[in-house]
Short mmCIF file of C-alpha atoms in Angstrom, two decimals:
data_model
loop_
_atom_site.label_atom_id
_atom_site.label_comp_id
_atom_site.label_asym_id
_atom_site.label_seq_id
_atom_site.Cartn_x
_atom_site.Cartn_y
_atom_site.Cartn_z
CA UNK A 1 -0.22 -0.09 -0.10
CA UNK A 2 0.94 3.53 -1.08
CA UNK A 3 0.69 4.66 2.09
CA UNK A 4 2.25 2.03 4.83
CA UNK A 5 5.95 3.95 4.75
CA UNK A 6 4.12 7.20 5.37
CA UNK A 7 2.19 5.38 8.73
CA UNK A 8 5.36 3.50 9.66
CA UNK A 9 7.24 6.64 9.16
CA UNK A 10 4.83 8.68 11.62
CA UNK A 11 5.55 5.86 14.26
CA UNK A 12 9.34 6.59 13.86
CA UNK A 13 8.92 9.98 14.60
CA UNK A 14 6.28 9.97 17.34
CA UNK A 15 7.04 6.96 19.25
CA UNK A 16 10.79 8.01 20.44
CA UNK A 17 12.06 7.79 24.25
CA UNK A 18 11.89 10.78 26.48
CA UNK A 19 12.53 10.66 30.07
CA UNK A 20 10.43 12.98 32.61
CA UNK A 21 7.64 14.90 31.57
CA UNK A 22 7.80 16.14 28.20
CA UNK A 23 6.94 19.83 28.63
CA UNK A 24 9.65 20.32 31.25
CA UNK A 25 12.13 18.29 29.39
CA UNK A 26 11.31 20.31 26.09
CA UNK A 27 12.24 23.38 27.98
CA UNK A 28 15.15 22.40 29.13
CA UNK A 29 15.96 21.21 25.62
CA UNK A 30 15.59 24.28 24.21
CA UNK A 31 17.58 26.03 26.91
CA UNK A 32 20.48 23.68 26.09
CA UNK A 33 20.04 24.71 22.63
CA UNK A 34 20.43 28.42 23.16
CA UNK A 35 22.88 27.93 25.82
CA UNK A 36 24.93 25.92 23.45
CA UNK A 37 24.99 29.13 20.91
CA UNK A 38 26.56 31.17 23.63
CA UNK A 39 30.45 31.86 23.55
CA UNK A 40 29.98 32.37 27.17
CA UNK A 41 28.30 30.83 30.55
CA UNK A 42 24.49 31.05 30.61
CA UNK A 43 23.73 33.88 33.16
CA UNK A 44 19.93 34.49 32.58
CA UNK A 45 17.12 33.68 30.57
CA UNK A 46 13.71 35.06 29.62
CA UNK A 47 11.03 32.29 28.43
CA UNK A 48 8.36 33.60 26.50
CA UNK A 49 5.46 30.53 25.76
CA UNK A 50 1.59 29.69 25.24
CA UNK A 51 -0.74 29.13 27.86
CA UNK A 52 -0.89 25.47 27.01
CA UNK A 53 2.76 25.09 27.79
CA UNK A 54 3.10 27.07 30.95
CA UNK A 55 -0.10 24.63 31.94
CA UNK A 56 2.04 21.67 31.54
CA UNK A 57 5.07 22.47 33.08
CA UNK A 58 4.12 24.50 36.18
CA UNK A 59 2.84 21.87 38.56
CA UNK A 60 5.16 18.12 37.50
CA UNK A 61 8.16 17.09 39.34
CA UNK A 62 11.06 17.36 37.02
CA UNK A 63 13.09 14.62 36.87
CA UNK A 64 16.59 15.03 38.09
CA UNK A 65 16.66 17.69 40.11
CA UNK A 66 15.93 16.15 43.84
CA UNK A 67 12.22 16.46 43.91
CA UNK A 68 11.47 20.23 42.13
CA UNK A 69 9.31 21.42 40.05
CA UNK A 70 8.32 24.26 37.79
CA UNK A 71 9.29 26.21 34.39
CA UNK A 72 12.57 27.73 36.15
CA UNK A 73 14.22 25.03 37.22
CA UNK A 74 13.51 23.31 33.77
CA UNK A 75 15.41 25.86 31.83
CA UNK A 76 17.99 26.25 34.49
CA UNK A 77 19.00 22.86 34.28
CA UNK A 78 19.04 22.92 30.67
CA UNK A 79 21.34 25.82 30.57
CA UNK A 80 23.85 24.59 32.94
CA UNK A 81 23.61 20.59 31.20
CA UNK A 82 23.91 22.24 27.44
CA UNK A 83 23.53 19.15 25.76
CA UNK A 84 20.84 19.29 23.12
CA UNK A 85 22.25 16.57 21.35
CA UNK A 86 20.41 14.47 24.00
CA UNK A 87 16.78 16.16 23.09
CA UNK A 88 14.08 15.03 25.21
CA UNK A 89 16.57 12.54 27.54
CA UNK A 90 18.66 15.58 28.56
CA UNK A 91 17.91 15.09 32.15
CA UNK A 92 19.27 11.92 32.29
CA UNK A 93 22.77 14.07 32.37
CA UNK A 94 21.97 15.30 35.95
CA UNK A 95 24.25 15.03 38.74
CA UNK A 96 24.91 17.45 42.06
CA UNK A 97 27.14 19.80 40.21
CA UNK A 98 24.25 20.63 37.56
CA UNK A 99 21.40 21.30 40.07
CA UNK A 100 23.68 23.12 42.66
CA UNK A 101 24.41 25.87 39.49
CA UNK A 102 20.49 25.44 38.18
CA UNK A 103 19.30 25.95 41.97
CA UNK A 104 21.47 29.27 42.21
CA UNK A 105 20.17 30.48 39.02
CA UNK A 106 16.43 30.03 40.20
CA UNK A 107 17.15 31.75 43.64
CA UNK A 108 19.01 34.67 41.80
CA UNK A 109 15.49 35.51 39.91
CA UNK A 110 17.63 34.82 36.82
CA UNK A 111 15.02 32.86 34.80
CA UNK A 112 11.82 34.99 34.30
CA UNK A 113 8.78 33.41 32.58
CA UNK A 114 5.88 35.40 30.47
CA UNK A 115 2.58 34.04 28.87
CA UNK A 116 2.26 34.99 25.54
CA UNK A 117 -1.47 36.23 25.11
CA UNK A 118 -3.41 34.42 22.27
CA UNK A 119 -0.90 31.89 21.27
CA UNK A 120 -1.88 28.17 21.85
CA UNK A 121 -0.75 24.61 21.39
CA UNK A 122 2.94 24.38 21.92
CA UNK A 123 5.15 27.42 21.74
CA UNK A 124 8.43 28.73 23.34
CA UNK A 125 10.60 31.82 22.53
CA UNK A 126 13.54 31.24 24.77
CA UNK A 127 16.26 34.26 25.20
CA UNK A 128 19.28 33.42 26.80
CA UNK A 129 22.25 35.64 27.87
CA UNK A 130 25.78 34.80 28.81
CA UNK A 131 28.18 36.91 30.91
CA UNK A 132 29.39 38.99 28.39
CA UNK A 133 25.78 40.19 27.54
CA UNK A 134 25.76 38.12 24.16
CA UNK A 135 22.17 36.68 23.29
CA UNK A 136 20.78 33.53 22.30
CA UNK A 137 17.31 32.96 21.10
CA UNK A 138 15.39 29.95 19.91
CA UNK A 139 11.96 29.36 19.16
CA UNK A 140 10.29 25.67 19.41
CA UNK A 141 6.83 25.31 17.99
CA UNK A 142 4.55 22.63 17.37
CA UNK A 143 6.81 19.63 18.37
CA UNK A 144 8.47 19.44 21.60
CA UNK A 145 12.15 19.17 19.57
CA UNK A 146 10.93 21.36 16.28
CA UNK A 147 13.32 24.35 16.55
CA UNK A 148 12.18 26.78 14.14
CA UNK A 149 14.26 29.63 15.19
CA UNK A 150 18.10 30.58 15.99
CA UNK A 151 20.00 33.48 16.82
CA UNK A 152 23.14 34.63 18.19
CA UNK A 153 22.64 38.19 18.56
CA UNK A 154 22.35 39.33 14.86
CA UNK A 155 22.97 36.48 13.08
CA UNK A 156 19.90 34.15 12.54
CA UNK A 157 21.45 30.62 11.97
CA UNK A 158 17.91 28.98 11.31
CA UNK A 159 14.88 30.32 10.10
CA UNK A 160 12.40 27.45 9.00
CA UNK A 161 9.59 28.98 6.32
CA UNK A 162 5.87 28.38 8.01
CA UNK A 163 5.38 25.39 5.76
CA UNK A 164 8.62 23.74 7.59
CA UNK A 165 6.67 24.70 10.99
CA UNK A 166 3.22 22.56 10.90
CA UNK A 167 2.67 19.60 12.99
CA UNK A 168 2.90 16.47 11.34
CA UNK A 169 0.01 15.66 9.62
CA UNK A 170 -0.68 11.89 7.85
CA UNK A 171 -3.84 10.81 6.27
CA UNK A 172 -5.09 8.81 8.77
CA UNK A 173 -8.55 6.66 8.85
CA UNK A 174 -9.92 3.82 10.62
CA UNK A 175 -9.94 1.70 7.55
CA UNK A 176 -6.24 2.40 6.35
CA UNK A 177 -5.11 2.04 10.26
CA UNK A 178 -7.22 -1.27 10.35
CA UNK A 179 -5.37 -2.56 7.08
CA UNK A 180 -1.98 -1.52 8.21
CA UNK A 181 -2.17 -3.25 11.18
CA UNK A 182 -2.98 -6.65 9.95
CA UNK A 183 -0.76 -6.35 6.76
CA UNK A 184 2.54 -4.37 7.59
CA UNK A 185 5.49 -6.06 7.62
CA UNK A 186 6.52 -6.15 11.14
CA UNK A 187 10.20 -6.28 10.55
CA UNK A 188 9.72 -2.48 9.41
CA UNK A 189 8.03 -1.39 13.00
CA UNK A 190 9.06 -4.07 15.43
CA UNK A 191 12.15 -2.19 17.02
CA UNK A 192 9.77 0.93 17.68
CA UNK A 193 7.12 -1.36 19.38
CA UNK A 194 9.95 -3.45 21.37
CA UNK A 195 11.26 -0.37 22.66
CA UNK A 196 7.79 1.10 23.80
CA UNK A 197 6.80 -2.59 25.34
CA UNK A 198 10.27 -2.52 27.20
CA UNK A 199 10.80 0.65 28.57
CA UNK A 200 6.94 1.19 29.71
CA UNK A 201 6.51 -1.82 31.26
CA UNK A 202 9.61 -1.21 33.26
CA UNK A 203 8.35 2.63 34.43
CA UNK A 204 4.45 0.51 35.10
CA UNK A 205 6.66 -1.94 37.41
CA UNK A 206 8.87 0.54 39.23
CA UNK A 207 5.23 2.90 40.17
CA UNK A 208 3.92 -0.56 41.70
CA UNK A 209 6.94 -1.96 43.55
CA UNK A 210 7.93 1.70 45.27
CA UNK A 211 6.25 4.96 46.39
CA UNK A 212 5.44 7.66 43.55
CA UNK A 213 3.43 10.65 43.89
CA UNK A 214 0.05 9.31 44.99
CA UNK A 215 0.62 6.15 44.54
CA UNK A 216 -2.94 5.53 42.33
CA UNK A 217 -1.53 2.58 40.89
CA UNK A 218 -1.34 0.82 44.13
CA UNK A 219 -4.48 2.13 45.68
CA UNK A 220 -6.35 1.04 42.31
CA UNK A 221 -4.21 -2.40 42.67
CA UNK A 222 -5.81 -2.68 46.63
CA UNK A 223 -9.07 -1.60 45.85
CA UNK A 224 -10.21 -3.37 42.86
CA UNK A 225 -10.31 -7.31 42.35
CA UNK A 226 -7.61 -9.07 40.75
CA UNK A 227 -9.39 -9.22 36.90
CA UNK A 228 -7.45 -8.28 33.80
CA UNK A 229 -9.31 -4.91 34.01
CA UNK A 230 -8.15 -4.21 37.31
CA UNK A 231 -4.63 -5.03 36.40
CA UNK A 232 -4.69 -2.82 33.38
CA UNK A 233 -5.78 0.01 35.05
CA UNK A 234 -3.53 -0.53 38.20
CA UNK A 235 -0.19 -0.86 36.05
CA UNK A 236 -0.82 2.33 33.69
CA UNK A 237 -1.77 4.32 36.76
CA UNK A 238 1.74 2.90 38.31
CA UNK A 239 3.44 4.10 35.35
CA UNK A 240 1.99 7.42 35.30
CA UNK A 241 2.72 8.21 39.18
CA UNK A 242 6.44 7.53 38.74
CA UNK A 243 6.85 9.74 35.72
CA UNK A 244 4.97 12.55 37.27
CA UNK A 245 6.96 12.15 40.66
CA UNK A 246 10.35 13.00 38.81
CA UNK A 247 11.50 9.57 38.00
CA UNK A 248 13.98 9.43 35.60
CA UNK A 249 13.34 6.31 33.63
CA UNK A 250 12.79 6.73 30.06
CA UNK A 251 9.55 6.27 28.45
CA UNK A 252 8.40 6.02 24.63
CA UNK A 253 6.03 8.79 24.33
CA UNK A 254 3.02 9.09 22.00
CA UNK A 255 1.76 12.11 20.87
CA UNK A 256 4.50 13.87 22.51
CA UNK A 257 3.55 12.72 26.07
CA UNK A 258 4.88 10.06 28.39
CA UNK A 259 1.59 9.39 29.99
CA UNK A 260 -0.36 8.79 26.45
CA UNK A 261 2.44 6.55 25.86
CA UNK A 262 2.06 4.73 28.49
CA UNK A 263 -1.69 4.45 28.67
CA UNK A 264 -1.79 3.72 25.01
CA UNK A 265 0.61 0.56 25.58
CA UNK A 266 0.49 -0.56 28.90
CA UNK A 267 -2.48 -2.05 29.39
CA UNK A 268 -2.42 -3.85 25.81
CA UNK A 269 0.73 -5.67 27.17
CA UNK A 270 -0.59 -6.57 30.08
CA UNK A 271 -3.71 -7.57 28.82
CA UNK A 272 -1.78 -9.78 26.33
CA UNK A 273 0.71 -11.26 28.68
CA UNK A 274 -2.51 -12.42 31.17
CA UNK A 275 -3.87 -14.00 27.72
CA UNK A 276 -0.85 -15.84 27.05
CA UNK A 277 -1.37 -14.20 23.15
CA UNK A 278 1.54 -14.55 20.52
CA UNK A 279 3.81 -11.85 20.86
CA UNK A 280 3.24 -11.10 17.20
CA UNK A 281 -0.59 -10.23 18.11
CA UNK A 282 0.55 -7.95 20.63
CA UNK A 283 2.91 -5.79 18.25
CA UNK A 284 -0.16 -5.68 15.98
CA UNK A 285 -2.16 -4.31 18.49
CA UNK A 286 0.02 -1.99 19.74
CA UNK A 287 -0.05 -0.72 16.19
CA UNK A 288 -3.39 0.13 16.11
CA UNK A 289 -3.49 1.46 19.62
CA UNK A 290 -0.67 3.86 18.89
CA UNK A 291 -1.97 4.92 15.62
CA UNK A 292 -5.66 5.45 16.83
CA UNK A 293 -4.41 7.79 19.81
CA UNK A 294 -2.13 9.69 17.34
CA UNK A 295 -5.15 9.88 14.44
CA UNK A 296 -7.39 11.48 17.45
CA UNK A 297 -4.55 13.72 18.52
CA UNK A 298 -3.85 15.12 14.83
CA UNK A 299 -7.35 16.71 15.39
CA UNK A 300 -7.04 17.32 18.96
CA UNK A 301 -4.17 18.85 18.55
CA UNK A 302 -0.72 18.45 20.71
CA UNK A 303 -1.76 20.35 23.76
CA UNK A 304 -5.39 21.45 24.58
CA UNK A 305 -8.26 21.56 27.59
CA UNK A 306 -9.03 17.93 26.39
CA UNK A 307 -7.42 15.23 28.67
CA UNK A 308 -5.33 13.04 26.19
CA UNK A 309 -5.46 9.84 28.74
CA UNK A 310 -9.11 9.68 27.32
CA UNK A 311 -7.70 9.16 23.92
CA UNK A 312 -4.78 7.06 24.76
CA UNK A 313 -6.90 4.80 27.40
CA UNK A 314 -9.74 4.17 24.56
CA UNK A 315 -7.04 3.58 21.68
CA UNK A 316 -5.54 0.92 24.43
CA UNK A 317 -8.98 -0.81 24.83
CA UNK A 318 -9.63 -0.94 20.97
CA UNK A 319 -6.31 -2.34 21.13
CA UNK A 320 -7.53 -4.93 23.23
CA UNK A 321 -10.56 -5.71 21.21
CA UNK A 322 -8.16 -6.16 18.76
CA UNK A 323 -6.19 -8.84 20.44
CA UNK A 324 -9.59 -10.66 21.24
CA UNK A 325 -10.30 -11.18 17.85
CA UNK A 326 -12.95 -8.85 17.51
CA UNK A 327 -14.39 -7.66 14.35
CA UNK A 328 -13.54 -3.93 12.93
CA UNK A 329 -16.83 -2.90 14.17
CA UNK A 330 -16.67 -3.77 17.75
CA UNK A 331 -13.12 -2.29 17.66
CA UNK A 332 -14.66 1.13 16.20
CA UNK A 333 -17.42 1.20 18.44
CA UNK A 334 -15.36 0.28 21.51
CA UNK A 335 -13.40 3.40 21.09
CA UNK A 336 -16.30 5.51 20.15
CA UNK A 337 -18.33 4.27 23.43
CA UNK A 338 -15.32 4.78 25.51
CA UNK A 339 -14.40 8.17 24.19
CA UNK A 340 -17.67 10.07 23.63
CA UNK A 341 -18.79 9.16 27.47
CA UNK A 342 -15.58 10.54 28.88
CA UNK A 343 -14.58 13.21 26.43
CA UNK A 344 -15.86 15.48 29.04
CA UNK A 345 -12.54 14.93 31.00
CA UNK A 346 -10.36 18.23 30.99
CA UNK A 347 -6.55 18.74 31.28
CA UNK A 348 -4.99 20.73 34.13
CA UNK A 349 -1.63 19.99 33.09
CA UNK A 350 0.99 17.21 33.68
CA UNK A 351 0.63 16.29 37.78
CA UNK A 352 0.09 13.28 39.81
CA UNK A 353 -3.79 13.22 39.20
CA UNK A 354 -3.06 12.27 35.52
CA UNK A 355 -2.76 8.50 37.11
CA UNK A 356 -5.94 8.64 38.38
CA UNK A 357 -7.30 10.38 35.21
CA UNK A 358 -5.72 7.14 33.28
CA UNK A 359 -7.58 4.93 35.66
CA UNK A 360 -10.76 6.66 34.96
CA UNK A 361 -10.52 6.81 31.44
CA UNK A 362 -9.93 2.98 30.79
CA UNK A 363 -12.85 2.06 32.83
CA UNK A 364 -14.90 3.87 30.67
CA UNK A 365 -12.91 2.40 27.63
CA UNK A 366 -13.61 -0.88 28.92
CA UNK A 367 -16.94 -0.71 29.52
CA UNK A 368 -17.57 0.95 25.90
CA UNK A 369 -15.69 -2.47 25.12
CA UNK A 370 -18.67 -4.28 27.08
CA UNK A 371 -21.24 -2.32 25.33
CA UNK A 372 -19.91 -3.09 21.90
CA UNK A 373 -19.51 -6.72 23.02
CA UNK A 374 -23.42 -6.85 23.98
CA UNK A 375 -24.64 -4.64 21.23
CA UNK A 376 -25.32 -1.75 23.95
CA UNK A 377 -23.48 0.78 21.59
CA UNK A 378 -24.16 4.33 21.27
CA UNK A 379 -25.76 5.12 18.19
CA UNK A 380 -24.84 7.86 15.48
CA UNK A 381 -26.68 10.92 16.55
CA UNK A 382 -26.12 10.31 20.14
CA UNK A 383 -24.71 13.40 21.30
CA UNK A 384 -21.16 14.27 19.48
CA UNK A 385 -21.37 10.61 17.95
CA UNK A 386 -21.26 10.87 14.21
CA UNK A 387 -22.34 8.75 11.24
CA UNK A 388 -19.00 6.43 11.96
CA UNK A 389 -15.79 6.48 13.67
CA UNK A 390 -13.85 8.81 11.42
CA UNK A 391 -16.51 11.31 11.73
CA UNK A 392 -17.04 11.19 15.79
CA UNK A 393 -12.84 11.45 15.74
CA UNK A 394 -13.13 14.52 13.87
CA UNK A 395 -16.02 15.82 16.01
CA UNK A 396 -14.02 15.32 19.11
CA UNK A 397 -11.43 17.27 17.68
CA UNK A 398 -13.20 20.46 16.45
CA UNK A 399 -14.66 20.56 20.12
CA UNK A 400 -11.12 20.21 21.77
CA UNK A 401 -9.43 22.40 19.67
CA UNK A 402 -11.96 25.50 19.05
CA UNK A 403 -14.59 24.57 21.60
CA UNK A 404 -12.75 24.39 24.78
CA UNK A 405 -9.72 27.07 23.73
CA UNK A 406 -11.64 29.22 26.37
CA UNK A 407 -11.93 26.72 28.93
CA UNK A 408 -8.05 26.39 28.41
CA UNK A 409 -7.71 29.81 29.62
CA UNK A 410 -10.12 29.57 32.76
CA UNK A 411 -7.88 26.52 34.06
CA UNK A 412 -4.84 28.49 33.55
CA UNK A 413 -6.27 31.12 35.44
CA UNK A 414 -6.96 29.19 38.20
CA UNK A 415 -3.77 27.33 38.47
CA UNK A 416 -2.23 30.61 38.76
CA UNK A 417 -4.82 31.94 41.81
CA UNK A 418 -3.95 28.89 43.39
CA UNK A 419 -0.51 28.94 44.10
#
């Protein structure tokens, strides 16, 4: 099929490792890019960013900072580490010296943060100065490592044309995704998916074995029965517990998010192992869950007021329906049932409660699966449900991207007022 390579390329671009919550890490990466341009040592930074980025980077614990959180420490760590080649794994280089230097910058008020009114999605404009007053500027837009401007003083080293700045757009549809999942040569994608299995299960197990964040995974495991559904919910929540509490273990992300990378994959892996399904079947189920999540997020946008755990969790249970050998219709209805009944869940940034939202979204998705199996699915015209899964995905995307814009601004106002 002509589009098979395009789908494989999309997976290879999107399913990449990141250590820690991706927004603080993206800030650290951008800071490192700026610091590497300067001839001298960075002494200050002005961070100008979109409302969405501030929301997601404000409250989450930053890996490699001894339990600190927030935008200033994220930026300061990037300035002192100054290893942009590490991209979203930059904070794995953290050590006591870097932490001490970064804390000194923060405590001296060398890091300023400004909201850019009217700018939505992923956008950060970072201006850094060194001890000789040289000035470096980096702009990252749409994607977490998509640098569109590099400037040192008056020397513009990179300035991408607008056509190069767009988010990744691929012609996705449910029918094409299903054809790809069933027919693609696994040799072309197995390395990507195997890494997701290994890394994401490691952090899920870490979250259950030790104390992280609000321990939603452990709580879920204790209050629920030992059904496969409960195990899927507990493991996925535990992975988020560890990640949101600053665990420095890398995760293979989806749609620029570690939480979405965890929740789109871990339930499928746990389910396949419990049921002892063949490994090839697991790989294909993960292709489905990942692509379905990417499909929805393509219309929702990277960052919005719509909680990404809904998309990833419902996509995961659609992958579970595939594991069970269900028809394309049941798989589609599973996603639509789960997603439409919990689409009101808002995103109030990355923090401990993300694990609880994953738990709730997975429950909704499993409920949607049982609806589909028992022929009790919601019907087209019920609320926001379209005539098929594609039109429902488009409807959710429009509501999230356009309809919830003011909701996003209101959420950030409340977050800032609650400090």
